[in-house]
Amino acid sequence: MSIIPFALQGVFRAIYWVIEIPVAALHKKLGISFYKIDNLLSQLGAKIDSVLLRWNKAWHFPKKMRLWKSLLVYVVCVAAITFPSLIKVETNIYRKGEYVYLQYESTLINLVEKCGWYNKAETVSLNHDIQAAQEISEESEVSPITLVVSGLKSSLLVRDAPSAKNSIELDRLYNGDTVVWSGMLIFSEMGNGSIEPWVKVITPNGIEGWTRLFYLYPKQYDNTEFYV
């Protein structure tokens, strides 16, 4: 946490010098006219820098905390994270954090793909299977079907390709969400070696991607009456 005041101190000093250099030059050239401005700027800069320095030291060298206080803070943090999930409540702040995480994760995956740190043979084969599934779907002209997400313990990922590997996470689905399926289906190998069906859907957020079929059911059924 001490990186926060440390970074703020660096940013402040950079901004201070951007302002101080021209003021000092004018003070030197015009003399008394800019003395008060230069002096006030120096005093204000020293006070702000001192506050940031004390903040940095306070977080970098925290005082010893009793064990019970540490445990109390730990329990509160764990409860704040797990309690909404236990009562199946999705809060906006968690969804926003999840969205930010997915965005950075997608950026990292794109970087890995550009650097070539993945199995190109698997990616080529997967792209060939996706193209074949698209051709079959176009020929069959299946009418869009609305499916409901059910039977999840947490969330269902929507990816840019029907694979748990070499794919980017685009969105997440939760129990009760509805998606639109146009009939495109492909079988893909999971990380544990099993083969599972994946379908291309459009999520409630308007994102088109691939997800596992096992947790999607027609609207007139639930996961206790209908099995894929």
Short mmCIF file of C-alpha atoms in Angstrom, two decimals:
data_model
loop_
_atom_site.label_atom_id
_atom_site.label_comp_id
_atom_site.label_asym_id
_atom_site.label_seq_id
_atom_site.Cartn_x
_atom_site.Cartn_y
_atom_site.Cartn_z
CA MET A 1 0.00 0.00 0.00
CA SER A 2 2.95 2.34 0.56
CA ILE A 3 3.40 2.49 -3.22
CA ILE A 4 0.41 4.87 -3.33
CA PRO A 5 1.93 7.78 -1.37
CA PHE A 6 5.33 7.02 -2.90
CA ALA A 7 3.90 7.37 -6.42
CA LEU A 8 1.93 10.49 -5.42
CA GLN A 9 5.10 12.05 -4.07
CA GLY A 10 6.89 11.44 -7.35
CA VAL A 11 4.00 12.89 -9.36
CA PHE A 12 3.77 15.92 -7.06
CA ARG A 13 7.50 16.65 -7.31
CA ALA A 14 7.34 16.47 -11.11
CA ILE A 15 4.39 18.89 -11.21
CA TYR A 16 6.09 21.16 -8.66
CA TRP A 17 9.24 21.51 -10.76
CA VAL A 18 7.22 22.21 -13.89
CA ILE A 19 5.71 25.20 -12.06
CA GLU A 20 8.77 26.17 -10.00
CA ILE A 21 11.32 26.42 -12.81
CA PRO A 22 9.61 29.26 -14.75
CA VAL A 23 8.68 31.06 -11.49
CA ALA A 24 12.30 30.86 -10.27
CA ALA A 25 13.53 32.14 -13.63
CA LEU A 26 11.13 35.10 -13.48
CA HIS A 27 12.15 35.76 -9.85
CA LYS A 28 15.81 35.86 -10.83
CA LYS A 29 15.13 38.14 -13.80
CA LEU A 30 12.52 40.51 -12.34
CA GLY A 31 13.57 40.37 -8.70
CA ILE A 32 11.14 41.41 -5.98
CA SER A 33 8.06 41.13 -8.23
CA PHE A 34 8.07 37.33 -8.04
CA TYR A 35 9.68 36.93 -4.59
CA LYS A 36 6.41 36.36 -2.73
CA ILE A 37 5.12 33.93 -5.35
CA ASP A 38 8.35 31.93 -5.32
CA ASN A 39 8.50 31.90 -1.52
CA LEU A 40 4.85 30.87 -1.13
CA LEU A 41 5.27 28.14 -3.73
CA SER A 42 8.33 26.77 -1.92
CA GLN A 43 6.58 26.71 1.46
CA LEU A 44 3.45 25.07 0.05
CA GLY A 45 5.52 22.49 -1.83
CA ALA A 46 7.53 21.63 1.28
CA LYS A 47 4.35 21.10 3.35
CA ILE A 48 2.68 18.85 0.76
CA ASP A 49 5.88 16.87 0.23
CA SER A 50 6.25 16.44 4.01
CA VAL A 51 2.68 15.13 4.34
CA LEU A 52 3.23 12.60 1.53
CA LEU A 53 6.55 11.54 3.07
CA ARG A 54 4.93 10.90 6.48
CA TRP A 55 2.12 9.00 4.77
CA ASN A 56 4.64 6.87 2.92
CA LYS A 57 6.62 6.10 6.11
CA ALA A 58 3.44 5.33 8.07
CA TRP A 59 2.39 2.70 5.49
CA HIS A 60 5.88 1.44 4.79
CA PHE A 61 6.72 0.95 8.46
CA PRO A 62 3.36 0.25 10.13
CA LYS A 63 3.13 -0.04 13.88
CA LYS A 64 2.79 -3.51 15.34
CA MET A 65 -0.82 -4.65 15.47
CA ARG A 66 -2.15 -7.10 18.00
CA LEU A 67 -3.08 -10.57 16.77
CA TRP A 68 -6.78 -10.19 17.53
CA LYS A 69 -6.94 -6.95 15.56
CA SER A 70 -5.26 -8.62 12.57
CA LEU A 71 -7.69 -11.54 12.75
CA LEU A 72 -10.65 -9.17 13.01
CA VAL A 73 -9.57 -7.26 9.89
CA TYR A 74 -9.00 -10.55 8.06
CA VAL A 75 -12.44 -11.92 9.00
CA VAL A 76 -14.17 -8.70 7.93
CA CYS A 77 -12.39 -8.76 4.54
CA VAL A 78 -13.24 -12.42 3.94
CA ALA A 79 -16.88 -11.84 4.92
CA ALA A 80 -17.16 -8.84 2.60
CA ILE A 81 -15.99 -11.01 -0.31
CA THR A 82 -17.78 -14.29 0.42
CA PHE A 83 -21.07 -13.24 2.04
CA PRO A 84 -22.71 -11.82 -1.14
CA SER A 85 -21.83 -15.04 -2.97
CA LEU A 86 -23.25 -17.24 -0.20
CA ILE A 87 -26.61 -15.49 -0.30
CA LYS A 88 -26.42 -15.35 -4.12
CA VAL A 89 -26.40 -11.57 -4.36
CA GLU A 90 -24.38 -9.92 -7.13
CA THR A 91 -23.37 -6.38 -6.14
CA ASN A 92 -22.48 -3.71 -8.67
CA ILE A 93 -19.05 -3.11 -7.16
CA TYR A 94 -18.08 -6.76 -7.65
CA ARG A 95 -19.38 -6.77 -11.21
CA LYS A 96 -17.37 -3.63 -11.99
CA GLY A 97 -14.25 -5.16 -10.50
CA GLU A 98 -14.87 -8.32 -12.47
CA TYR A 99 -15.26 -6.29 -15.68
CA VAL A 100 -11.96 -4.45 -15.08
CA TYR A 101 -10.22 -7.75 -14.35
CA LEU A 102 -11.51 -9.31 -17.58
CA GLN A 103 -10.40 -6.28 -19.60
CA TYR A 104 -6.82 -6.46 -18.25
CA GLU A 105 -6.79 -10.23 -18.61
CA SER A 106 -7.86 -9.93 -22.25
CA THR A 107 -5.08 -7.38 -22.84
CA LEU A 108 -2.55 -9.77 -21.30
CA ILE A 109 -3.79 -12.68 -23.42
CA ASN A 110 -3.54 -10.56 -26.58
CA LEU A 111 0.07 -9.77 -25.65
CA VAL A 112 0.82 -13.47 -25.12
CA GLU A 113 -0.71 -14.29 -28.50
CA LYS A 114 1.32 -11.60 -30.26
CA CYS A 115 4.51 -12.96 -28.69
CA GLY A 116 3.56 -16.46 -29.86
CA TRP A 117 3.64 -18.06 -26.38
CA TYR A 118 0.94 -20.63 -27.19
CA ASN A 119 0.41 -23.77 -29.25
CA LYS A 120 -0.16 -22.51 -32.80
CA ALA A 121 -1.14 -25.96 -34.07
CA GLU A 122 -4.07 -26.12 -31.64
CA THR A 123 -5.18 -22.61 -32.60
CA VAL A 124 -5.11 -23.40 -36.34
CA SER A 125 -7.10 -26.60 -35.75
CA LEU A 126 -9.61 -24.74 -33.58
CA ASN A 127 -10.11 -22.01 -36.19
CA HIS A 128 -10.75 -24.69 -38.82
CA ASP A 129 -13.42 -26.31 -36.60
CA ILE A 130 -15.09 -22.93 -35.97
CA GLN A 131 -15.23 -22.19 -39.71
CA ALA A 132 -16.77 -25.61 -40.36
CA ALA A 133 -19.39 -25.01 -37.63
CA GLN A 134 -20.26 -21.62 -39.16
CA GLU A 135 -20.74 -23.19 -42.59
CA ILE A 136 -23.02 -25.90 -41.16
CA SER A 137 -25.04 -23.31 -39.23
CA GLU A 138 -25.50 -21.13 -42.32
CA GLU A 139 -26.65 -24.11 -44.39
CA SER A 140 -29.14 -25.33 -41.78
CA GLU A 141 -30.67 -21.84 -41.22
CA VAL A 142 -31.77 -22.56 -37.63
CA SER A 143 -34.06 -19.92 -36.10
CA PRO A 144 -32.58 -18.15 -33.04
CA ILE A 145 -33.47 -19.87 -29.76
CA THR A 146 -33.58 -18.25 -26.33
CA LEU A 147 -31.76 -20.29 -23.67
CA VAL A 148 -31.64 -19.78 -19.90
CA VAL A 149 -28.53 -20.20 -17.75
CA SER A 150 -29.12 -22.64 -14.88
CA GLY A 151 -27.28 -24.97 -12.52
CA LEU A 152 -24.24 -22.76 -11.93
CA LYS A 153 -22.34 -22.56 -8.66
CA SER A 154 -20.62 -19.32 -9.66
CA SER A 155 -20.57 -18.03 -13.25
CA LEU A 156 -20.31 -19.22 -16.85
CA LEU A 157 -17.59 -17.71 -19.02
CA VAL A 158 -18.22 -16.51 -22.56
CA ARG A 159 -15.09 -16.69 -24.74
CA ASP A 160 -14.06 -15.62 -28.22
CA ALA A 161 -13.43 -19.26 -29.20
CA PRO A 162 -14.92 -22.62 -28.11
CA SER A 163 -11.98 -23.60 -25.94
CA ALA A 164 -10.83 -23.22 -22.35
CA LYS A 165 -7.32 -22.68 -23.73
CA ASN A 166 -6.07 -20.09 -26.24
CA SER A 167 -9.24 -18.01 -25.90
CA ILE A 168 -10.18 -14.64 -24.46
CA GLU A 169 -12.88 -14.11 -21.85
CA LEU A 170 -15.50 -11.70 -23.21
CA ASP A 171 -18.34 -11.84 -20.66
CA ARG A 172 -19.80 -13.81 -17.75
CA LEU A 173 -23.25 -15.34 -17.33
CA TYR A 174 -25.13 -16.08 -14.13
CA ASN A 175 -28.12 -18.23 -13.18
CA GLY A 176 -31.27 -16.76 -14.70
CA ASP A 177 -29.51 -14.90 -17.53
CA THR A 178 -30.89 -15.51 -21.03
CA VAL A 179 -28.87 -15.81 -24.21
CA VAL A 180 -29.76 -16.10 -27.89
CA TRP A 181 -28.44 -19.13 -29.77
CA SER A 182 -28.54 -19.27 -33.57
CA GLY A 183 -27.77 -23.01 -33.76
CA MET A 184 -23.97 -22.92 -34.09
CA LEU A 185 -22.45 -25.80 -32.07
CA ILE A 186 -19.01 -27.35 -31.91
CA PHE A 187 -17.39 -30.06 -29.77
CA SER A 188 -14.11 -29.05 -28.14
CA GLU A 189 -11.63 -30.72 -25.80
CA MET A 190 -11.49 -29.34 -22.24
CA GLY A 191 -8.37 -29.04 -20.12
CA ASN A 192 -9.04 -32.39 -18.41
CA GLY A 193 -9.24 -34.21 -21.76
CA SER A 194 -13.04 -34.50 -21.89
CA ILE A 195 -15.04 -33.45 -24.95
CA GLU A 196 -17.85 -30.95 -24.40
CA PRO A 197 -20.29 -29.12 -26.69
CA TRP A 198 -19.88 -25.34 -27.06
CA VAL A 199 -22.42 -22.98 -28.61
CA LYS A 200 -22.12 -19.49 -30.02
CA VAL A 201 -24.53 -17.13 -28.25
CA ILE A 202 -25.34 -13.47 -27.80
CA THR A 203 -25.29 -12.40 -24.11
CA PRO A 204 -27.64 -9.88 -22.41
CA ASN A 205 -24.83 -7.32 -22.84
CA GLY A 206 -24.95 -7.81 -26.63
CA ILE A 207 -21.61 -9.66 -26.72
CA GLU A 208 -21.29 -12.56 -29.15
CA GLY A 209 -19.09 -15.43 -28.06
CA TRP A 210 -18.77 -19.13 -27.27
CA THR A 211 -19.82 -20.86 -24.05
CA ARG A 212 -20.45 -24.38 -22.74
CA LEU A 213 -23.83 -25.88 -23.57
CA PHE A 214 -24.16 -27.92 -20.37
CA TYR A 215 -25.55 -24.96 -18.40
CA LEU A 216 -28.00 -23.66 -21.02
CA TYR A 217 -31.63 -24.82 -21.17
CA PRO A 218 -34.72 -23.89 -23.19
CA LYS A 219 -36.92 -21.35 -21.41
CA GLN A 220 -39.74 -23.85 -20.82
CA TYR A 221 -37.41 -26.21 -18.90
CA ASP A 222 -35.07 -25.97 -15.95
CA ASN A 223 -32.06 -28.12 -15.13
CA THR A 224 -34.18 -30.60 -13.15
CA GLU A 225 -36.38 -31.54 -16.10
CA PHE A 226 -34.21 -31.19 -19.16
CA TYR A 227 -30.75 -32.52 -19.85
CA VAL A 228 -28.59 -31.92 -22.92
#
